[in-house]
Amino acid sequence: MSSLTTQRIIDNALRLGLGHTAESVTESAARADSAHMGYLDFVDHLLAEEVAVRESKRFRNALKLSGLPHHKTLDDFDYTFQPGLEPRRIRDLATLEFLSGAGNIAILGPPGVGKTHIAIGLAVAACQAGKSIYFTTLDDLVRKLKAADAANRLPRQLANLMRPSLLVIDEVGYLALDRDEANMFFQLISRRYEKGSTIITSNKHFTEWGTVLGDDVLATAILDRLLHHCDVLTINGPSYRLKDRQALVTPTEPPAS
Ligand code: ADP
Ligand code: MG
């Protein structure tokens, strides 16, 4: 290939936003040459590499902007530690079928059983599949909604929270909300109802949500929308955080059967 042609290919690739092709075309052409690659195979190879590089950049950027506190995957989850939880249920959810019907997932259980881990694992899987994701704790969410409301920007903030295909709201029930806060939470859940998927994690059973949200009617209205299309995953096992310290925490209790 003449250097003039090479330069023209690089210029045109850059103009088209094909950064990886511009960088690698000389090397790829040389490799294709020595492998006696056909024309179509070569074009196929160039485009596939460009798409792969772009996709991996998108994935990394999206993860950075997702608000996820870490990026553990479902493969990092040790099912043997939580025998009450059927791996098949998680594998079914990991197909992401629920996203197409704007279905929700509620993950309930005491601290340390892996609720946040599973929610994050599902969000990472969704992000990998090209879906937009956002992670927040309920506490941070309410703080943001209140700040937006004070600045007369609540509708815009709620509209922003409609964007992600999958919204994770972690730690519902850790802190009690007042009526105004619960009302904002309701507005969000009500807007996303049948439009976008939400995963919530909670250490409180649904029957306790009235107390946590400071209002039985609002709690019922939120649960009504959340649970209409919802997989409920209850994890009632030991805390992974305390797995090496169980003896210190419960010195007199016999091991759970
Ligand atoms: P929860 O949200 O239920 O309080 P987390 O998901 O935050 O619990 O889990 C606490 C810690 O233990 C995290 O670092 C998580 O990755 C880890 N963890 C929990 N369960 C498991 C498990 N079954 N296998 C591997 N790591 C786990
Ligand atoms: Mg958690």
GROMACS .gro file of C-alpha atoms and ligand atoms in nm:
model
  285
    1MET     CA    1   0.000   0.000   0.000
    2SER     CA    2   0.144   0.341  -0.092
    3SER     CA    3   0.196   0.583   0.192
    4LEU     CA    4  -0.041   0.824   0.020
    5THR     CA    5  -0.319   0.566   0.020
    6THR     CA    6  -0.245   0.477   0.381
    7GLN     CA    7  -0.267   0.840   0.483
    8ARG     CA    8  -0.596   0.884   0.296
    9ILE     CA    9  -0.745   0.577   0.466
   10ILE     CA   10  -0.636   0.709   0.807
   11ASP     CA   11  -0.779   1.058   0.733
   12ASN     CA   12  -1.112   0.918   0.613
   13ALA     CA   13  -1.135   0.673   0.902
   14LEU     CA   14  -1.081   0.960   1.146
   15ARG     CA   15  -1.343   1.169   0.968
   16LEU     CA   16  -1.587   0.884   1.008
   17GLY     CA   17  -1.496   0.851   1.376
   18LEU     CA   18  -1.330   0.511   1.324
   19GLY     CA   19  -1.044   0.579   1.563
   20HIS     CA   20  -0.934   0.220   1.610
   21THR     CA   21  -0.932   0.154   1.234
   22ALA     CA   22  -0.721   0.466   1.179
   23GLU     CA   23  -0.471   0.343   1.437
   24SER     CA   24  -0.450  -0.017   1.328
   25VAL     CA   25  -0.520  -0.031   0.954
   26THR     CA   26  -0.156  -0.060   0.846
   27GLU     CA   27  -0.086  -0.343   1.086
   28SER     CA   28  -0.418  -0.515   1.009
   29ALA     CA   29  -0.352  -0.494   0.634
   30ALA     CA   30  -0.008  -0.646   0.679
   31ARG     CA   31  -0.154  -0.931   0.884
   32ALA     CA   32  -0.434  -0.985   0.633
   33ASP     CA   33  -0.175  -0.995   0.357
   34SER     CA   34   0.039  -1.260   0.522
   35ALA     CA   35  -0.272  -1.463   0.615
   36HIS     CA   36  -0.395  -1.438   0.250
   37MET     CA   37  -0.723  -1.304   0.381
   38GLY     CA   38  -1.003  -1.240   0.131
   39TYR     CA   39  -1.136  -0.886   0.077
   40LEU     CA   40  -1.465  -0.949   0.255
   41ASP     CA   41  -1.293  -1.123   0.547
   42PHE     CA   42  -1.062  -0.824   0.582
   43VAL     CA   43  -1.347  -0.570   0.585
   44ASP     CA   44  -1.535  -0.795   0.829
   45HIS     CA   45  -1.232  -0.812   1.057
   46LEU     CA   46  -1.173  -0.434   1.049
   47LEU     CA   47  -1.535  -0.348   1.129
   48ALA     CA   48  -1.565  -0.615   1.400
   49GLU     CA   49  -1.253  -0.480   1.575
   50GLU     CA   50  -1.381  -0.122   1.558
   51VAL     CA   51  -1.718  -0.228   1.706
   52ALA     CA   52  -1.549  -0.433   1.981
   53VAL     CA   53  -1.319  -0.146   2.084
   54ARG     CA   54  -1.608   0.101   2.082
   55GLU     CA   55  -1.834  -0.133   2.279
   56SER     CA   56  -1.573  -0.190   2.546
   57LYS     CA   57  -1.523   0.190   2.577
   58ARG     CA   58  -1.899   0.243   2.607
   59PHE     CA   59  -1.921  -0.028   2.872
   60ARG     CA   60  -1.637   0.123   3.079
   61ASN     CA   61  -1.777   0.477   3.053
   62ALA     CA   62  -2.131   0.367   3.134
   63LEU     CA   63  -2.005   0.180   3.442
   64LYS     CA   64  -1.818   0.493   3.554
   65LEU     CA   65  -2.134   0.705   3.525
   66SER     CA   66  -2.365   0.441   3.672
   67GLY     CA   67  -2.314   0.532   4.038
   68LEU     CA   68  -2.237   0.167   4.118
   69PRO     CA   69  -2.028   0.145   4.437
   70HIS     CA   70  -1.832  -0.151   4.291
   71HIS     CA   71  -1.850  -0.373   3.987
   72LYS     CA   72  -1.883  -0.724   4.127
   73THR     CA   73  -2.057  -0.962   3.891
   74LEU     CA   74  -2.293  -1.253   3.941
   75ASP     CA   75  -1.996  -1.483   3.867
   76ASP     CA   76  -1.834  -1.351   4.188
   77PHE     CA   77  -2.136  -1.470   4.390
   78ASP     CA   78  -2.081  -1.788   4.592
   79TYR     CA   79  -2.412  -1.975   4.585
   80THR     CA   80  -2.288  -2.245   4.821
   81PHE     CA   81  -2.280  -1.982   5.094
   82GLN     CA   82  -2.650  -1.909   5.042
   83PRO     CA   83  -2.809  -2.254   4.989
   84GLY     CA   84  -3.161  -2.115   5.035
   85LEU     CA   85  -3.115  -1.913   4.717
   86GLU     CA   86  -3.166  -2.110   4.398
   87PRO     CA   87  -2.891  -2.027   4.146
   88ARG     CA   88  -3.145  -2.094   3.870
   89ARG     CA   89  -3.355  -1.797   3.986
   90ILE     CA   90  -3.058  -1.563   3.952
   91ARG     CA   91  -2.962  -1.715   3.617
   92ASP     CA   92  -3.321  -1.655   3.495
   93LEU     CA   93  -3.305  -1.292   3.605
   94ALA     CA   94  -2.962  -1.258   3.441
   95THR     CA   95  -3.122  -1.329   3.103
   96LEU     CA   96  -3.257  -0.973   3.148
   97GLU     CA   97  -3.594  -1.080   3.014
   98PHE     CA   98  -3.756  -0.862   3.284
   99LEU     CA   99  -3.618  -0.548   3.117
  100SER     CA  100  -3.820  -0.597   2.800
  101GLY     CA  101  -4.147  -0.586   2.995
  102ALA     CA  102  -4.027  -0.303   3.228
  103GLY     CA  103  -4.055  -0.555   3.512
  104ASN     CA  104  -3.910  -0.495   3.856
  105ILE     CA  105  -3.709  -0.699   4.105
  106ALA     CA  106  -3.731  -0.674   4.483
  107ILE     CA  107  -3.447  -0.832   4.680
  108LEU     CA  108  -3.532  -0.870   5.047
  109GLY     CA  109  -3.335  -0.999   5.343
  110PRO     CA  110  -3.127  -0.910   5.648
  111PRO     CA  111  -2.788  -0.732   5.620
  112GLY     CA  112  -2.495  -0.904   5.451
  113VAL     CA  113  -2.682  -1.173   5.257
  114GLY     CA  114  -2.578  -1.032   4.919
  115LYS     CA  115  -2.877  -0.814   4.821
  116THR     CA  116  -2.664  -0.527   4.692
  117HIS     CA  117  -2.419  -0.769   4.529
  118ILE     CA  118  -2.695  -0.936   4.326
  119ALA     CA  119  -2.853  -0.601   4.234
  120ILE     CA  120  -2.512  -0.476   4.114
  121GLY     CA  121  -2.442  -0.803   3.929
  122LEU     CA  122  -2.770  -0.768   3.740
  123ALA     CA  123  -2.697  -0.400   3.665
  124VAL     CA  124  -2.349  -0.484   3.533
  125ALA     CA  125  -2.501  -0.757   3.313
  126ALA     CA  126  -2.761  -0.510   3.182
  127CYS     CA  127  -2.488  -0.253   3.110
  128GLN     CA  128  -2.287  -0.517   2.925
  129ALA     CA  129  -2.596  -0.590   2.718
  130GLY     CA  130  -2.605  -0.224   2.612
  131LYS     CA  131  -2.880  -0.110   2.851
  132SER     CA  132  -2.856   0.218   3.041
  133ILE     CA  133  -2.828   0.172   3.416
  134TYR     CA  134  -2.819   0.389   3.726
  135PHE     CA  135  -2.757   0.294   4.088
  136THR     CA  136  -2.851   0.494   4.397
  137THR     CA  137  -2.936   0.431   4.758
  138LEU     CA  138  -3.285   0.546   4.858
  139ASP     CA  139  -3.121   0.791   5.096
  140ASP     CA  140  -2.915   0.959   4.819
  141LEU     CA  141  -3.211   0.950   4.584
  142VAL     CA  142  -3.435   1.132   4.830
  143ARG     CA  143  -3.161   1.385   4.905
  144LYS     CA  144  -3.126   1.461   4.532
  145LEU     CA  145  -3.502   1.486   4.479
  146LYS     CA  146  -3.536   1.724   4.775
  147ALA     CA  147  -3.252   1.945   4.648
  148ALA     CA  148  -3.413   1.949   4.303
  149ASP     CA  149  -3.751   2.035   4.454
  150ALA     CA  150  -3.599   2.323   4.651
  151ALA     CA  151  -3.454   2.457   4.324
  152ASN     CA  152  -3.785   2.410   4.136
  153ARG     CA  153  -3.626   2.138   3.927
  154LEU     CA  154  -3.813   1.833   4.056
  155PRO     CA  155  -3.985   1.754   3.722
  156ARG     CA  156  -3.651   1.767   3.541
  157GLN     CA  157  -3.483   1.546   3.802
  158LEU     CA  158  -3.770   1.296   3.778
  159ALA     CA  159  -3.739   1.304   3.399
  160ASN     CA  160  -3.365   1.226   3.432
  161LEU     CA  161  -3.451   0.926   3.645
  162MET     CA  162  -3.675   0.798   3.366
  163ARG     CA  163  -3.374   0.761   3.136
  164PRO     CA  164  -3.209   0.445   3.266
  165SER     CA  165  -3.360   0.120   3.142
  166LEU     CA  166  -3.263  -0.019   3.480
  167LEU     CA  167  -3.265   0.186   3.799
  168VAL     CA  168  -3.132   0.025   4.118
  169ILE     CA  169  -3.261   0.173   4.443
  170ASP     CA  170  -3.058   0.020   4.722
  171GLU     CA  171  -3.133   0.013   5.094
  172VAL     CA  172  -3.504   0.089   5.111
  173GLY     CA  173  -3.592   0.074   5.479
  174TYR     CA  174  -3.258   0.150   5.640
  175LEU     CA  175  -3.363   0.507   5.712
  176ALA     CA  176  -3.718   0.619   5.774
  177LEU     CA  177  -3.861   0.881   5.538
  178ASP     CA  178  -4.095   1.166   5.623
  179ARG     CA  179  -4.418   1.215   5.430
  180ASP     CA  180  -4.274   1.457   5.172
  181GLU     CA  181  -3.980   1.228   5.105
  182ALA     CA  182  -4.206   0.925   5.070
  183ASN     CA  183  -4.422   1.124   4.831
  184MET     CA  184  -4.123   1.197   4.606
  185PHE     CA  185  -4.030   0.829   4.613
  186PHE     CA  186  -4.390   0.752   4.512
  187GLN     CA  187  -4.375   0.999   4.223
  188LEU     CA  188  -4.065   0.828   4.088
  189ILE     CA  189  -4.200   0.473   4.121
  190SER     CA  190  -4.529   0.580   3.973
  191ARG     CA  191  -4.359   0.740   3.671
  192ARG     CA  192  -4.139   0.441   3.604
  193TYR     CA  193  -4.433   0.202   3.637
  194GLU     CA  194  -4.452  -0.005   3.315
  195LYS     CA  195  -4.196   0.230   3.152
  196GLY     CA  196  -3.862   0.125   3.302
  197SER     CA  197  -3.732  -0.150   3.529
  198THR     CA  198  -3.640  -0.087   3.891
  199ILE     CA  199  -3.453  -0.315   4.130
  200ILE     CA  200  -3.501  -0.236   4.496
  201THR     CA  201  -3.323  -0.397   4.788
  202SER     CA  202  -3.464  -0.384   5.137
  203ASN     CA  203  -3.399  -0.525   5.482
  204LYS     CA  204  -3.767  -0.473   5.565
  205HIS     CA  205  -4.057  -0.691   5.469
  206PHE     CA  206  -4.327  -0.517   5.262
  207THR     CA  207  -4.560  -0.522   5.563
  208GLU     CA  208  -4.316  -0.287   5.741
  209TRP     CA  209  -4.295  -0.033   5.457
  210GLY     CA  210  -4.580   0.173   5.600
  211THR     CA  211  -4.371   0.242   5.910
  212VAL     CA  212  -4.051   0.304   5.711
  213LEU     CA  213  -4.220   0.540   5.467
  214GLY     CA  214  -4.415   0.712   5.743
  215ASP     CA  215  -4.748   0.663   5.567
  216ASP     CA  216  -4.949   0.345   5.506
  217VAL     CA  217  -5.145   0.485   5.212
  218LEU     CA  218  -4.830   0.599   5.029
  219ALA     CA  219  -4.653   0.271   5.107
  220THR     CA  220  -4.947   0.077   4.963
  221ALA     CA  221  -4.952   0.297   4.651
  222ILE     CA  222  -4.578   0.248   4.598
  223LEU     CA  223  -4.598  -0.129   4.652
  224ASP     CA  224  -4.901  -0.152   4.424
  225ARG     CA  225  -4.699  -0.020   4.130
  226LEU     CA  226  -4.370  -0.182   4.222
  227LEU     CA  227  -4.511  -0.531   4.271
  228HIS     CA  228  -4.748  -0.546   3.975
  229HIS     CA  229  -4.471  -0.685   3.752
  230CYS     CA  230  -4.207  -0.794   4.000
  231ASP     CA  231  -3.981  -1.086   4.087
  232VAL     CA  232  -3.943  -1.100   4.462
  233LEU     CA  233  -3.623  -1.261   4.584
  234THR     CA  234  -3.611  -1.325   4.957
  235ILE     CA  235  -3.271  -1.425   5.096
  236ASN     CA  236  -3.290  -1.556   5.448
  237GLY     CA  237  -2.940  -1.684   5.508
  238PRO     CA  238  -2.626  -1.596   5.700
  239SER     CA  239  -2.440  -1.267   5.655
  240TYR     CA  240  -2.140  -1.299   5.424
  241ARG     CA  241  -1.983  -1.002   5.601
  242LEU     CA  242  -1.984  -1.202   5.924
  243LYS     CA  243  -1.892  -1.535   5.771
  244ASP     CA  244  -1.560  -1.562   5.953
  245ARG     CA  245  -1.695  -1.401   6.267
  246GLN     CA  246  -2.015  -1.592   6.324
  247ALA     CA  247  -1.877  -1.747   6.641
  248LEU     CA  248  -1.805  -1.401   6.782
  249VAL     CA  249  -2.149  -1.269   6.698
  250THR     CA  250  -2.354  -1.564   6.817
  251PRO     CA  251  -2.128  -1.752   7.061
  252THR     CA  252  -2.404  -1.949   7.231
  253GLU     CA  253  -2.625  -2.035   6.937
  254PRO     CA  254  -2.589  -2.368   6.760
  255PRO     CA  255  -2.512  -2.343   6.386
  256ALA     CA  256  -2.821  -2.296   6.166
  257SER     CA  257  -2.947  -2.623   6.025
  258ADP     P1  258  -2.647  -0.677   5.166
  258ADP     O1  259  -2.671  -0.577   5.059
  258ADP     O2  260  -2.746  -0.791   5.168
  258ADP     O3  261  -2.632  -0.615   5.302
  258ADP     P2  262  -2.398  -0.713   5.024
  258ADP     O4  263  -2.445  -0.750   4.891
  258ADP     O5  264  -2.347  -0.573   5.043
  258ADP     O6  265  -2.507  -0.747   5.137
  258ADP     O7  266  -2.284  -0.816   5.068
  258ADP     C1  267  -2.185  -0.783   5.167
  258ADP     C2  268  -2.047  -0.821   5.114
  258ADP     O8  269  -2.038  -0.962   5.103
  258ADP     C3  270  -2.020  -0.767   4.974
  258ADP     O9  271  -1.881  -0.742   4.963
  258ADP     C4  272  -2.060  -0.883   4.883
  258ADP    O10  273  -1.989  -0.880   4.761
  258ADP     C5  274  -2.021  -1.003   4.968
  258ADP     N1  275  -2.112  -1.118   4.949
  258ADP     C6  276  -2.235  -1.134   5.000
  258ADP     N2  277  -2.285  -1.254   4.971
  258ADP     C7  278  -2.192  -1.315   4.895
  258ADP     C8  279  -2.183  -1.445   4.833
  258ADP     N3  280  -2.282  -1.535   4.845
  258ADP     N4  281  -2.071  -1.473   4.761
  258ADP     C9  282  -1.970  -1.383   4.752
  258ADP     N5  283  -1.971  -1.262   4.810
  258ADP    C10  284  -2.080  -1.227   4.881
  259MG      MG  285  -2.679  -0.370   5.079
   0.00000   0.00000   0.00000
